[in-house]
Short mmCIF file of C-alpha atoms and ligand atoms in Angstrom, two decimals:
data_model
loop_
_atom_site.label_atom_id
_atom_site.label_comp_id
_atom_site.label_asym_id
_atom_site.label_seq_id
_atom_site.Cartn_x
_atom_site.Cartn_y
_atom_site.Cartn_z
CA UNK Q 1 22.25 -13.63 -79.20
CA UNK Q 2 20.76 -14.79 -76.07
CA UNK Q 3 16.91 -14.51 -76.37
CA UNK Q 4 16.66 -13.82 -72.57
CA UNK Q 5 18.76 -10.68 -72.85
CA UNK Q 6 17.08 -7.26 -72.31
CA UNK Q 7 17.76 -4.48 -74.69
CA UNK Q 8 17.88 -0.89 -73.47
CA UNK Q 9 17.69 2.08 -75.81
CA UNK Q 10 18.86 5.45 -74.76
CA UNK Q 11 16.77 7.59 -77.02
CA UNK Q 12 16.86 11.30 -78.00
CA UNK Q 13 20.26 11.68 -76.39
CA UNK Q 14 23.47 13.67 -76.98
CA UNK Q 15 25.91 10.81 -77.11
CA UNK Q 16 29.68 11.48 -76.60
CA UNK Q 17 31.40 9.08 -79.02
CA UNK Q 18 34.45 9.40 -81.21
CA UNK Q 19 35.33 12.63 -79.41
CA UNK Q 20 32.24 14.33 -80.45
CA UNK Q 21 28.55 14.69 -79.56
CA UNK Q 22 25.95 13.08 -81.84
CA UNK Q 23 22.20 13.56 -81.32
CA UNK Q 24 20.72 10.11 -81.65
CA UNK Q 25 20.20 6.80 -79.74
CA UNK Q 26 22.35 4.14 -78.20
CA UNK Q 27 21.48 0.52 -77.79
CA UNK Q 28 22.64 -1.60 -74.91
CA UNK Q 29 22.41 -5.30 -75.16
CA UNK Q 30 23.37 -7.48 -72.24
CA UNK Q 31 26.42 -5.81 -70.52
CA UNK Q 32 27.68 -4.18 -73.76
CA UNK Q 33 27.11 -1.18 -75.89
CA UNK Q 34 25.57 -2.72 -79.01
CA UNK Q 35 25.38 0.25 -81.38
CA UNK Q 36 25.16 4.00 -81.66
CA UNK Q 37 22.88 5.73 -84.24
CA UNK Q 38 22.07 9.19 -85.38
CA UNK Q 39 18.45 10.20 -85.18
CA UNK Q 40 15.67 9.14 -82.91
CA UNK Q 41 14.86 5.42 -82.42
CA UNK Q 42 11.15 5.66 -83.19
CA UNK Q 43 11.97 7.56 -86.44
CA UNK Q 44 13.87 4.54 -87.78
CA UNK Q 45 10.56 2.73 -88.32
CA UNK Q 46 10.77 0.60 -85.16
CA UNK Q 47 7.72 1.70 -83.27
CA UNK Q 48 7.70 -1.44 -81.06
CA UNK Q 49 8.51 0.05 -77.74
CA UNK Q 50 8.45 -2.89 -75.38
CA UNK Q 51 8.85 -6.02 -77.51
CA UNK Q 52 10.85 -6.94 -80.55
CA UNK Q 53 8.61 -9.77 -81.75
CA UNK Q 54 11.11 -11.31 -84.15
CA UNK Q 55 13.60 -12.00 -81.39
CA UNK Q 56 11.40 -11.99 -78.37
CA UNK Q 57 13.61 -9.55 -76.74
CA UNK Q 58 12.37 -7.07 -74.07
CA UNK Q 59 13.17 -3.52 -75.07
CA UNK Q 60 13.19 -0.74 -72.53
CA UNK Q 61 13.35 2.85 -73.97
CA UNK Q 62 14.53 5.76 -72.11
CA UNK Q 63 13.62 9.15 -73.67
CA UNK Q 64 16.44 11.26 -72.59
CA UNK Q 65 15.16 14.54 -73.87
CA UNK Q 66 18.58 15.68 -75.18
CA UNK Q 67 20.56 14.77 -72.06
CA UNK Q 68 24.15 13.87 -72.35
CA UNK Q 69 25.23 10.21 -72.42
CA UNK Q 70 28.86 9.82 -71.32
CA UNK Q 71 31.20 6.86 -70.40
CA UNK Q 72 31.08 6.31 -66.69
CA UNK Q 73 33.63 8.10 -64.79
CA UNK Q 74 36.76 6.16 -63.51
CA UNK Q 75 38.44 7.47 -60.46
CA UNK Q 76 42.00 6.10 -59.95
CA UNK Q 77 42.36 7.48 -56.49
CA UNK Q 78 39.89 6.85 -53.70
CA UNK Q 79 40.11 5.61 -50.14
CA UNK Q 80 37.23 3.29 -49.41
CA UNK Q 81 38.78 2.25 -46.06
CA UNK Q 82 36.71 -0.58 -44.55
CA UNK Q 83 38.47 -3.26 -42.42
CA UNK Q 84 39.21 -1.50 -39.03
CA UNK Q 85 38.25 1.83 -40.44
CA UNK Q 86 34.73 1.06 -41.32
CA UNK Q 87 33.57 3.82 -39.08
CA UNK Q 88 35.11 6.25 -41.77
CA UNK Q 89 33.90 4.42 -44.89
CA UNK Q 90 33.09 0.94 -46.23
CA UNK Q 91 33.12 -0.60 -49.59
CA UNK Q 92 29.37 -0.49 -49.62
CA UNK Q 93 28.93 3.15 -48.53
CA UNK Q 94 31.93 4.46 -50.68
CA UNK Q 95 30.70 2.73 -53.76
CA UNK Q 96 27.16 4.15 -53.22
CA UNK Q 97 28.67 7.63 -53.11
CA UNK Q 98 30.54 6.93 -56.31
CA UNK Q 99 27.47 5.68 -58.11
CA UNK Q 100 25.52 8.86 -56.97
CA UNK Q 101 28.63 10.81 -58.45
CA UNK Q 102 28.46 8.95 -61.87
CA UNK Q 103 31.74 7.17 -61.06
CA UNK Q 104 31.39 3.55 -62.31
CA UNK Q 105 34.89 2.35 -61.58
CA UNK Q 106 37.33 3.15 -58.70
CA UNK Q 107 40.71 1.89 -57.55
CA UNK Q 108 40.98 2.11 -53.80
CA UNK Q 109 44.23 2.89 -51.95
CA UNK Q 110 46.12 0.51 -49.81
CA UNK Q 111 46.49 2.49 -46.61
CA UNK Q 112 43.72 0.60 -44.93
CA UNK Q 113 44.09 -0.94 -41.43
CA UNK Q 114 45.62 -3.49 -41.88
CA UNK Q 115 47.26 -2.13 -44.93
CA UNK Q 116 46.89 -4.00 -48.32
CA UNK Q 117 50.60 -4.62 -48.40
CA UNK Q 118 50.76 -8.33 -47.92
CA UNK Q 119 49.14 -11.17 -49.77
CA UNK Q 120 47.22 -12.15 -46.63
CA UNK Q 121 45.56 -8.68 -46.25
CA UNK Q 122 44.92 -8.56 -50.04
CA UNK Q 123 43.11 -11.93 -49.93
CA UNK Q 124 40.89 -10.94 -47.00
CA UNK Q 125 40.03 -7.67 -48.63
CA UNK Q 126 39.04 -9.42 -51.74
CA UNK Q 127 36.93 -11.75 -49.74
CA UNK Q 128 35.12 -8.83 -48.22
CA UNK Q 129 34.71 -7.38 -51.69
CA UNK Q 130 33.06 -10.51 -52.96
CA UNK Q 131 30.76 -10.69 -49.88
CA UNK Q 132 29.64 -7.13 -49.82
CA UNK Q 133 27.03 -5.33 -51.98
CA UNK Q 134 29.12 -2.83 -53.92
CA UNK Q 135 27.56 -0.20 -56.17
CA UNK Q 136 30.46 0.43 -58.55
CA UNK Q 137 33.32 -1.66 -59.90
CA UNK Q 138 36.28 -1.76 -57.42
CA UNK Q 139 39.96 -2.55 -57.92
CA UNK Q 140 42.80 -2.26 -55.41
CA UNK Q 141 46.44 -1.15 -55.25
CA UNK Q 142 49.02 -2.64 -52.98
CA UNK Q 143 51.23 -0.56 -50.78
CA UNK Q 144 54.69 -0.51 -49.27
CA UNK Q 145 54.36 -0.95 -45.60
CA UNK Q 146 56.40 -2.84 -43.09
CA UNK Q 147 55.05 -6.23 -44.12
CA UNK Q 148 55.40 -5.66 -47.84
CA UNK Q 149 57.54 -8.35 -49.43
CA UNK Q 150 58.66 -7.45 -52.92
CA UNK Q 151 58.96 -11.17 -53.89
CA UNK Q 152 55.15 -11.41 -53.48
CA UNK Q 153 54.54 -8.79 -56.12
CA UNK Q 154 54.04 -11.40 -59.03
CA UNK Q 155 51.40 -13.22 -56.97
CA UNK Q 156 49.76 -9.91 -55.93
CA UNK Q 157 49.63 -9.08 -59.60
CA UNK Q 158 47.77 -12.37 -60.26
CA UNK Q 159 45.41 -11.51 -57.39
CA UNK Q 160 44.57 -8.36 -59.49
CA UNK Q 161 46.29 -5.39 -58.02
CA UNK Q 162 46.35 -2.29 -60.28
CA UNK Q 163 49.61 -0.77 -59.05
CA UNK Q 164 51.92 -0.21 -56.00
CA UNK Q 165 51.43 3.00 -54.04
CA UNK Q 166 54.29 4.58 -52.19
CA UNK Q 167 53.69 7.00 -49.20
CA UNK Q 168 57.16 8.50 -48.40
CA UNK Q 169 56.03 9.30 -44.84
CA UNK Q 170 55.15 5.72 -44.07
CA UNK Q 171 58.49 4.52 -45.22
CA UNK Q 172 61.03 7.18 -44.41
CA UNK Q 173 63.65 4.61 -43.29
CA UNK Q 174 64.17 3.54 -46.86
CA UNK Q 175 64.07 7.03 -48.36
CA UNK Q 176 67.51 8.41 -48.96
CA UNK Q 177 66.75 12.05 -47.97
CA UNK Q 178 64.47 14.39 -46.13
CA UNK Q 179 63.72 17.75 -47.33
CA UNK Q 180 65.94 19.34 -44.67
CA UNK Q 181 68.91 17.54 -46.32
CA UNK Q 182 69.98 20.13 -48.89
CA UNK Q 183 67.14 21.62 -50.83
CA UNK Q 184 67.14 25.32 -51.30
CA UNK Q 185 64.06 27.11 -52.51
CA UNK Q 186 66.14 29.31 -55.02
CA UNK Q 187 67.31 26.17 -56.95
CA UNK Q 188 66.22 26.01 -60.58
CA UNK Q 189 64.10 23.15 -61.56
CA UNK Q 190 66.41 20.20 -62.29
CA UNK Q 191 69.32 21.40 -60.17
CA UNK Q 192 68.23 19.04 -57.38
CA UNK Q 193 68.08 16.15 -59.76
CA UNK Q 194 71.73 16.65 -60.50
CA UNK Q 195 72.72 17.21 -56.88
CA UNK Q 196 70.82 14.13 -55.70
CA UNK Q 197 73.09 11.68 -57.56
CA UNK Q 198 75.76 12.71 -55.14
CA UNK Q 199 73.48 12.36 -52.23
CA UNK Q 200 72.36 8.87 -53.38
CA UNK Q 201 76.01 7.61 -53.32
CA UNK Q 202 75.78 7.85 -49.55
CA UNK Q 203 72.83 5.68 -49.39
CA UNK Q 204 73.76 2.62 -51.30
CA UNK Q 205 71.75 0.13 -49.36
CA UNK Q 206 68.47 2.16 -49.31
CA UNK Q 207 69.06 3.07 -52.96
CA UNK Q 208 69.20 -0.54 -53.95
CA UNK Q 209 65.85 -1.28 -52.27
CA UNK Q 210 64.26 1.37 -54.58
CA UNK Q 211 66.05 0.00 -57.71
CA UNK Q 212 64.68 -3.39 -57.00
CA UNK Q 213 61.15 -2.10 -56.47
CA UNK Q 214 61.23 -0.11 -59.61
CA UNK Q 215 62.49 -3.05 -61.55
CA UNK Q 216 59.90 -5.47 -60.10
CA UNK Q 217 57.11 -3.10 -61.07
CA UNK Q 218 58.43 -2.95 -64.63
CA UNK Q 219 58.80 -6.79 -64.88
CA UNK Q 220 55.15 -7.22 -63.59
CA UNK Q 221 53.80 -4.47 -65.75
CA UNK Q 222 52.22 -2.58 -62.83
CA UNK Q 223 52.43 1.22 -62.29
CA UNK Q 224 54.23 2.74 -59.25
CA UNK Q 225 52.24 5.53 -57.81
CA UNK Q 226 53.71 8.30 -55.69
CA UNK Q 227 52.28 10.67 -53.06
CA UNK Q 228 54.66 13.58 -53.89
CA UNK Q 229 55.96 14.83 -50.53
CA UNK Q 230 59.26 14.27 -48.89
CA UNK Q 231 59.13 12.72 -45.41
CA UNK Q 232 59.20 14.95 -42.40
CA UNK Q 233 59.42 14.53 -38.67
CA UNK Q 234 56.57 15.92 -36.64
CA UNK Q 235 58.81 18.22 -34.56
CA UNK Q 236 60.13 20.29 -37.53
CA UNK Q 237 56.72 20.18 -39.14
CA UNK Q 238 55.11 21.74 -36.05
CA UNK Q 239 57.74 24.37 -35.80
CA UNK Q 240 57.24 25.55 -39.34
CA UNK Q 241 53.48 25.28 -38.99
CA UNK Q 242 53.60 27.57 -35.94
CA UNK Q 243 55.72 30.15 -37.77
CA UNK Q 244 53.12 29.85 -40.56
CA UNK Q 245 50.34 30.86 -38.02
CA UNK Q 246 52.35 33.88 -37.03
CA UNK Q 247 52.79 35.06 -40.70
CA UNK Q 248 49.02 34.37 -41.19
CA UNK Q 249 48.25 36.66 -38.37
CA UNK Q 250 50.46 39.47 -39.64
CA UNK Q 251 49.00 39.04 -43.16
CA UNK Q 252 45.46 38.89 -42.02
CA UNK Q 253 44.97 35.55 -43.77
CA UNK Q 254 41.21 34.45 -43.67
CA UNK Q 255 42.19 30.86 -42.81
CA UNK Q 256 45.33 30.94 -40.66
CA UNK Q 257 45.51 27.19 -40.11
CA UNK Q 258 45.20 26.39 -43.89
CA UNK Q 259 47.80 29.02 -44.64
CA UNK Q 260 50.15 27.54 -42.08
CA UNK Q 261 49.50 24.05 -43.39
CA UNK Q 262 50.55 25.13 -46.85
CA UNK Q 263 53.64 26.84 -45.51
CA UNK Q 264 54.69 23.62 -43.70
CA UNK Q 265 54.29 21.66 -46.84
CA UNK Q 266 55.69 23.91 -49.41
CA UNK Q 267 55.63 23.37 -53.19
CA UNK Q 268 59.32 23.79 -53.80
CA UNK Q 269 61.06 22.08 -50.93
CA UNK Q 270 58.45 19.35 -50.37
CA UNK Q 271 56.50 18.45 -53.43
CA UNK Q 272 58.91 19.40 -56.10
CA UNK Q 273 61.86 17.97 -54.09
CA UNK Q 274 60.19 14.65 -53.88
CA UNK Q 275 59.37 14.56 -57.69
CA UNK Q 276 62.95 15.54 -58.47
CA UNK Q 277 64.16 12.69 -56.32
CA UNK Q 278 62.03 10.19 -58.21
CA UNK Q 279 63.37 11.68 -61.39
CA UNK Q 280 66.97 11.16 -60.31
CA UNK Q 281 66.07 7.60 -59.43
CA UNK Q 282 64.66 7.04 -62.90
CA UNK Q 283 67.66 8.57 -64.59
CA UNK Q 284 70.07 6.42 -62.42
CA UNK Q 285 68.29 3.23 -62.54
CA UNK Q 286 67.08 3.36 -66.16
CA UNK Q 287 69.21 5.35 -68.54
CA UNK Q 288 67.02 3.93 -71.19
CA UNK Q 289 63.44 5.19 -70.67
CA UNK Q 290 61.93 2.27 -72.25
CA UNK Q 291 63.24 0.09 -69.30
CA UNK Q 292 61.52 2.08 -66.63
CA UNK Q 293 58.27 1.27 -64.97
CA UNK Q 294 55.24 3.45 -65.44
CA UNK Q 295 55.39 6.24 -62.72
CA UNK Q 296 52.18 8.05 -61.73
CA UNK Q 297 52.30 11.17 -59.54
CA UNK Q 298 49.06 11.54 -57.61
CA UNK Q 299 47.32 14.90 -56.75
CA UNK Q 300 50.05 17.21 -58.09
CA UNK Q 301 49.26 20.59 -56.93
CA UNK Q 302 51.32 23.12 -58.75
CA UNK Q 303 52.21 24.20 -62.31
CA UNK Q 304 55.81 24.06 -61.53
CA UNK Q 305 55.77 20.39 -60.70
CA UNK Q 306 53.76 19.63 -63.85
CA UNK Q 307 56.38 21.56 -65.91
CA UNK Q 308 59.22 19.67 -64.40
CA UNK Q 309 57.57 16.28 -65.11
CA UNK Q 310 56.83 17.51 -68.68
CA UNK Q 311 60.49 18.61 -69.28
CA UNK Q 312 62.36 15.91 -67.37
CA UNK Q 313 60.30 12.73 -67.94
CA UNK Q 314 57.58 13.17 -70.63
CA UNK Q 315 59.86 14.91 -73.19
CA UNK Q 316 62.61 12.16 -72.62
CA UNK Q 317 59.76 9.49 -73.08
CA UNK Q 318 59.89 8.15 -69.61
CA UNK Q 319 56.46 6.42 -69.04
CA UNK Q 320 54.66 8.57 -66.52
CA UNK Q 321 51.33 10.31 -65.79
CA UNK Q 322 50.13 13.28 -63.83
CA UNK Q 323 46.98 13.25 -61.67
CA UNK Q 324 45.23 16.42 -60.48
CA UNK Q 325 42.42 16.64 -58.03
CA UNK Q 326 39.32 18.83 -58.23
CA UNK Q 327 40.18 20.50 -54.82
CA UNK Q 328 43.53 21.73 -55.97
CA UNK Q 329 42.14 22.88 -59.34
CA UNK Q 330 39.20 24.90 -57.84
CA UNK Q 331 39.77 25.59 -54.09
CA UNK Q 332 42.45 27.52 -52.41
CA UNK Q 333 43.41 28.41 -48.77
CA UNK Q 334 41.78 31.81 -48.79
CA UNK Q 335 38.28 30.50 -49.62
CA UNK Q 336 35.44 30.30 -47.10
CA UNK Q 337 34.81 26.79 -45.73
CA UNK Q 338 32.25 25.50 -43.11
CA UNK Q 339 35.43 24.64 -41.10
CA UNK Q 340 39.08 25.08 -41.92
CA UNK Q 341 39.52 21.50 -40.56
CA UNK Q 342 37.35 20.14 -43.30
CA UNK Q 343 39.67 21.53 -45.94
CA UNK Q 344 42.83 20.16 -44.42
CA UNK Q 345 44.34 17.73 -46.99
CA UNK Q 346 47.72 16.52 -48.19
CA UNK Q 347 49.18 17.89 -50.32
CA UNK Q 348 47.61 21.09 -49.02
CA UNK Q 349 45.27 23.57 -50.64
CA UNK Q 350 47.59 26.25 -52.19
CA UNK Q 351 47.35 30.05 -52.63
CA UNK Q 352 44.84 31.53 -55.06
CA UNK Q 353 47.85 32.29 -57.48
CA UNK Q 354 49.16 28.64 -57.36
CA UNK Q 355 45.59 27.24 -57.78
CA UNK Q 356 44.99 29.44 -60.81
CA UNK Q 357 48.26 28.38 -62.43
CA UNK Q 358 47.42 24.83 -61.82
CA UNK Q 359 43.96 25.35 -63.49
CA UNK Q 360 45.56 26.85 -66.43
CA UNK Q 361 47.88 23.76 -66.82
CA UNK Q 362 44.84 21.59 -66.60
CA UNK Q 363 42.87 23.60 -69.16
CA UNK Q 364 45.86 23.42 -71.57
CA UNK Q 365 45.81 19.66 -71.37
CA UNK Q 366 48.99 19.13 -69.40
CA UNK Q 367 47.53 16.87 -66.71
CA UNK Q 368 46.68 13.30 -67.63
CA UNK Q 369 43.97 12.18 -65.28
CA UNK Q 370 41.62 13.43 -62.57
CA UNK Q 371 41.55 11.66 -59.23
CA UNK Q 372 39.36 12.81 -56.38
CA UNK Q 373 41.52 11.47 -53.64
CA UNK Q 374 38.17 10.78 -51.76
CA UNK Q 375 39.57 10.28 -48.21
CA UNK Q 376 36.86 10.32 -45.58
CA UNK Q 377 37.33 10.63 -41.82
CA UNK Q 378 34.68 10.79 -39.06
CA UNK Q 379 33.22 14.16 -38.14
CA UNK Q 380 34.59 13.56 -34.67
CA UNK Q 381 38.16 12.97 -35.90
CA UNK Q 382 37.85 16.18 -37.92
CA UNK Q 383 36.71 18.14 -35.04
CA UNK Q 384 39.88 18.19 -32.95
CA UNK Q 385 42.61 20.86 -33.09
CA UNK Q 386 43.83 21.55 -36.67
CA UNK Q 387 47.42 20.33 -36.34
CA UNK Q 388 46.49 16.97 -35.08
CA UNK Q 389 43.50 16.08 -37.17
CA UNK Q 390 43.95 13.67 -40.10
CA UNK Q 391 44.23 15.08 -43.65
CA UNK Q 392 41.63 14.34 -46.35
CA UNK Q 393 37.99 14.67 -47.04
CA UNK Q 394 35.21 12.86 -48.85
CA UNK Q 395 34.68 14.13 -52.37
CA UNK Q 396 33.43 11.21 -54.62
CA UNK Q 397 29.64 12.08 -54.30
CA UNK Q 398 29.94 15.62 -55.85
CA UNK Q 399 33.30 15.59 -57.83
CA UNK Q 400 31.57 14.97 -61.24
CA UNK Q 401 28.84 17.51 -60.65
CA UNK Q 402 31.59 20.09 -59.94
CA UNK Q 403 33.71 19.03 -63.02
CA UNK Q 404 30.72 18.92 -65.37
CA UNK Q 405 29.81 22.39 -64.17
CA UNK Q 406 33.32 23.53 -65.35
CA UNK Q 407 32.48 22.05 -68.82
CA UNK Q 408 29.05 23.92 -68.79
CA UNK Q 409 30.74 27.16 -67.86
CA UNK Q 410 33.27 26.69 -70.73
CA UNK Q 411 36.32 26.33 -68.46
CA UNK Q 412 37.25 22.95 -70.09
CA UNK Q 413 35.78 21.01 -72.93
CA UNK Q 414 33.58 17.94 -72.58
CA UNK Q 415 36.29 15.99 -74.52
CA UNK Q 416 38.85 17.02 -72.03
CA UNK Q 417 36.82 15.98 -69.12
CA UNK Q 418 35.87 12.48 -70.56
CA UNK Q 419 39.60 12.06 -71.48
CA UNK Q 420 40.90 12.81 -68.02
CA UNK Q 421 38.18 11.21 -65.89
CA UNK Q 422 37.39 8.17 -68.07
CA UNK Q 423 39.32 7.33 -71.14
CA UNK Q 424 42.88 7.97 -69.92
CA UNK Q 425 42.27 6.26 -66.56
CA UNK Q 426 40.92 3.20 -68.42
CA UNK Q 427 44.08 3.08 -70.51
CA UNK Q 428 46.41 3.39 -67.52
CA UNK Q 429 44.49 0.77 -65.58
CA UNK Q 430 44.53 -1.63 -68.49
CA UNK Q 431 40.84 -1.71 -68.78
CA UNK Q 432 40.37 -1.87 -72.63
CA UNK Q 433 36.59 -2.20 -72.46
CA UNK Q 434 35.88 0.79 -70.43
CA UNK Q 435 36.40 4.65 -70.78
CA UNK Q 436 34.72 5.09 -74.16
CA UNK Q 437 31.34 4.91 -75.86
CA UNK Q 438 31.71 2.52 -78.84
CA UNK Q 439 30.19 -0.82 -79.95
CA UNK Q 440 31.44 -3.74 -77.77
CA UNK Q 441 32.52 -1.49 -74.95
CA UNK Q 442 31.15 -2.23 -71.51
CA UNK Q 443 27.83 -0.45 -71.01
CA UNK Q 444 29.04 1.64 -67.99
CA UNK Q 445 27.18 4.83 -68.86
CA UNK Q 446 25.91 7.97 -67.20
CA UNK Q 447 23.17 10.38 -68.22
CA UNK Q 448 23.87 14.03 -67.36
CA UNK Q 449 21.99 17.29 -67.82
CA UNK Q 450 22.83 20.85 -67.27
CA UNK Q 451 20.70 22.57 -64.53
CA UNK Q 452 20.00 26.03 -63.12
CA UNK Q 453 22.92 26.84 -60.70
CA UNK Q 454 22.39 25.35 -57.25
CA UNK Q 455 24.46 24.88 -54.12
CA UNK Q 456 25.94 21.50 -52.94
CA UNK Q 457 24.63 20.35 -49.58
CA UNK Q 458 26.11 17.66 -47.44
CA UNK Q 459 22.64 16.10 -46.76
CA UNK Q 460 22.67 14.72 -50.30
CA UNK Q 461 25.89 12.71 -49.76
CA UNK Q 462 25.55 8.91 -50.10
CA UNK Q 463 29.04 8.00 -48.92
CA UNK Q 464 29.28 7.42 -45.14
CA UNK Q 465 30.48 10.88 -43.96
CA UNK Q 466 28.03 13.73 -44.26
CA UNK Q 467 30.37 16.78 -44.30
CA UNK Q 468 32.38 18.35 -47.08
CA UNK Q 469 34.58 21.36 -47.78
CA UNK Q 470 32.57 21.85 -50.98
CA UNK Q 471 29.53 22.80 -48.90
CA UNK Q 472 27.55 25.57 -50.73
CA UNK Q 473 29.78 25.44 -53.73
CA UNK Q 474 27.76 26.38 -56.78
CA UNK Q 475 27.26 23.85 -59.54
CA UNK Q 476 25.02 23.42 -62.53
CA UNK Q 477 24.95 19.66 -63.43
CA UNK Q 478 22.83 16.62 -62.38
CA UNK Q 479 23.33 13.03 -62.97
CA UNK Q 480 19.99 11.36 -63.86
CA UNK Q 481 20.86 7.74 -64.54
CA UNK Q 482 23.86 5.49 -64.19
CA UNK Q 483 24.12 2.17 -66.07
CA UNK Q 484 26.54 -0.36 -64.80
CA UNK Q 485 27.42 -3.32 -67.04
CA UNK Q 486 24.15 -2.64 -69.04
CA UNK Q 487 22.00 -2.54 -65.89
CA UNK Q 488 20.20 0.56 -64.55
CA UNK Q 489 22.12 1.02 -61.28
CA UNK Q 490 21.09 4.46 -60.20
CA UNK Q 491 17.90 6.58 -61.03
CA UNK Q 492 17.87 10.05 -59.57
CA UNK Q 493 14.08 10.67 -59.62
CA UNK Q 494 13.13 7.43 -57.88
CA UNK Q 495 16.17 7.42 -55.65
CA UNK Q 496 16.88 3.80 -56.52
CA UNK Q 497 20.41 2.35 -56.05
CA UNK Q 498 21.16 -1.17 -56.99
CA UNK Q 499 24.58 -2.76 -56.23
CA UNK Q 500 25.76 -4.16 -59.52
CA UNK Q 501 29.46 -3.51 -58.89
CA UNK Q 502 32.13 -6.14 -59.38
CA UNK Q 503 35.65 -6.66 -58.28
CA UNK Q 504 38.13 -5.75 -61.04
CA UNK Q 505 41.45 -7.42 -61.86
CA UNK Q 506 44.10 -5.57 -63.81
CA UNK Q 507 44.80 -8.65 -65.99
CA UNK Q 508 41.36 -9.98 -66.39
CA UNK Q 509 40.76 -8.23 -69.71
CA UNK Q 510 44.00 -9.09 -71.45
ZN1 LIG R 1 45.06 9.55 -51.31
#
């Protein structure tokens, strides 16, 4: 043991370990959790608060007064932008928002400008990461843009990428179909998967591109992540959106634009259609599920889509995972927002009924992970007319306060939240020392307590943009401390933030 190392004791805490809460204390040594004990630290006969004489180790004790100690949250889906979009967000500001939100690890998406789709841009992004103070651990995905060269994937993997993200809209030339191509909303789930095999025959060349990509991801042991929507052209999109506005007027919808946005990106034709297309790919390319790469569907917005993935992939043992986002679980297009524009997101906010059904699936444990899709834009960008503004909003600062409040209200269990927003993401991301509280795990820890109900306010946000569709949303949770790699990185009372984040590599812990 290094005599210079500090020891931190989190005393009188309710510690979430082994899937249960124990009342006791946790000892951090260096960057690791050393041990977890029932009972109070001082009651064990060690009254020495600031110095362990035998080892000359400095001990700092935090009396947590029964607050919760949880593994730091791990967000698989954020957009920390930077590069040419640093007016929206930077690695520094995004990670500060994450730390404030109790998120100790994030993986940021590749749709930057320039995109993280070539070795060159990945290298310059990593250089940036190494030269910027960052407040949480950050990893990156690569993406499929024009300059993506599949043969570079093994080297990208060595550089540390955590997966390959696919945006159908960015790459429609290589997608075999659009949703106008033969989807009917009265099809039964799975019908499209059967039909699509015929459609695929007409697209041999494009089909082969996807086959190669899936194979490469499998060979390199990286997941492939899908934004679940079929590509659309702006003209047809606008036409349906305008029809949606008319329906909204007839139906007296409180948010006509959000309603029309949903109508123009419907669950069945758009989201489920895309998912069934990917299922058809998997069936065709990999009759043996064990040969298929891991497929991750981001921000799934409806129970139907979850059920189809359950039935058609999970039950057949295709390696896959389902991500849900707090806004699809808890917000819908009829709610009151400071501005409808703030709540424009893809996939869109759904109806109250679809939202409730999704929440039920989530409560019954059918989603695998929670990802916020923290996707900031400037206030100015979000202030133009609804149809032309970009989709997405910042959410990392408040997401865990919102989700923990769901726990305190009995909507989900603490075990479920920790599993979906820490343990399971760590597993999918190949981070074996994160996502759990146990001896020898990384000491990425958060201290949380239940509060009287209060309303969220944008002035508290630490990420770059100071606007949110969650304005005034009622929560009852606070994050008091965040420890990153054994060091106190955030303390709410003093308002101290210290940038102890590091750049993560998917293979570094193997
Ligand atoms: Zn996203």
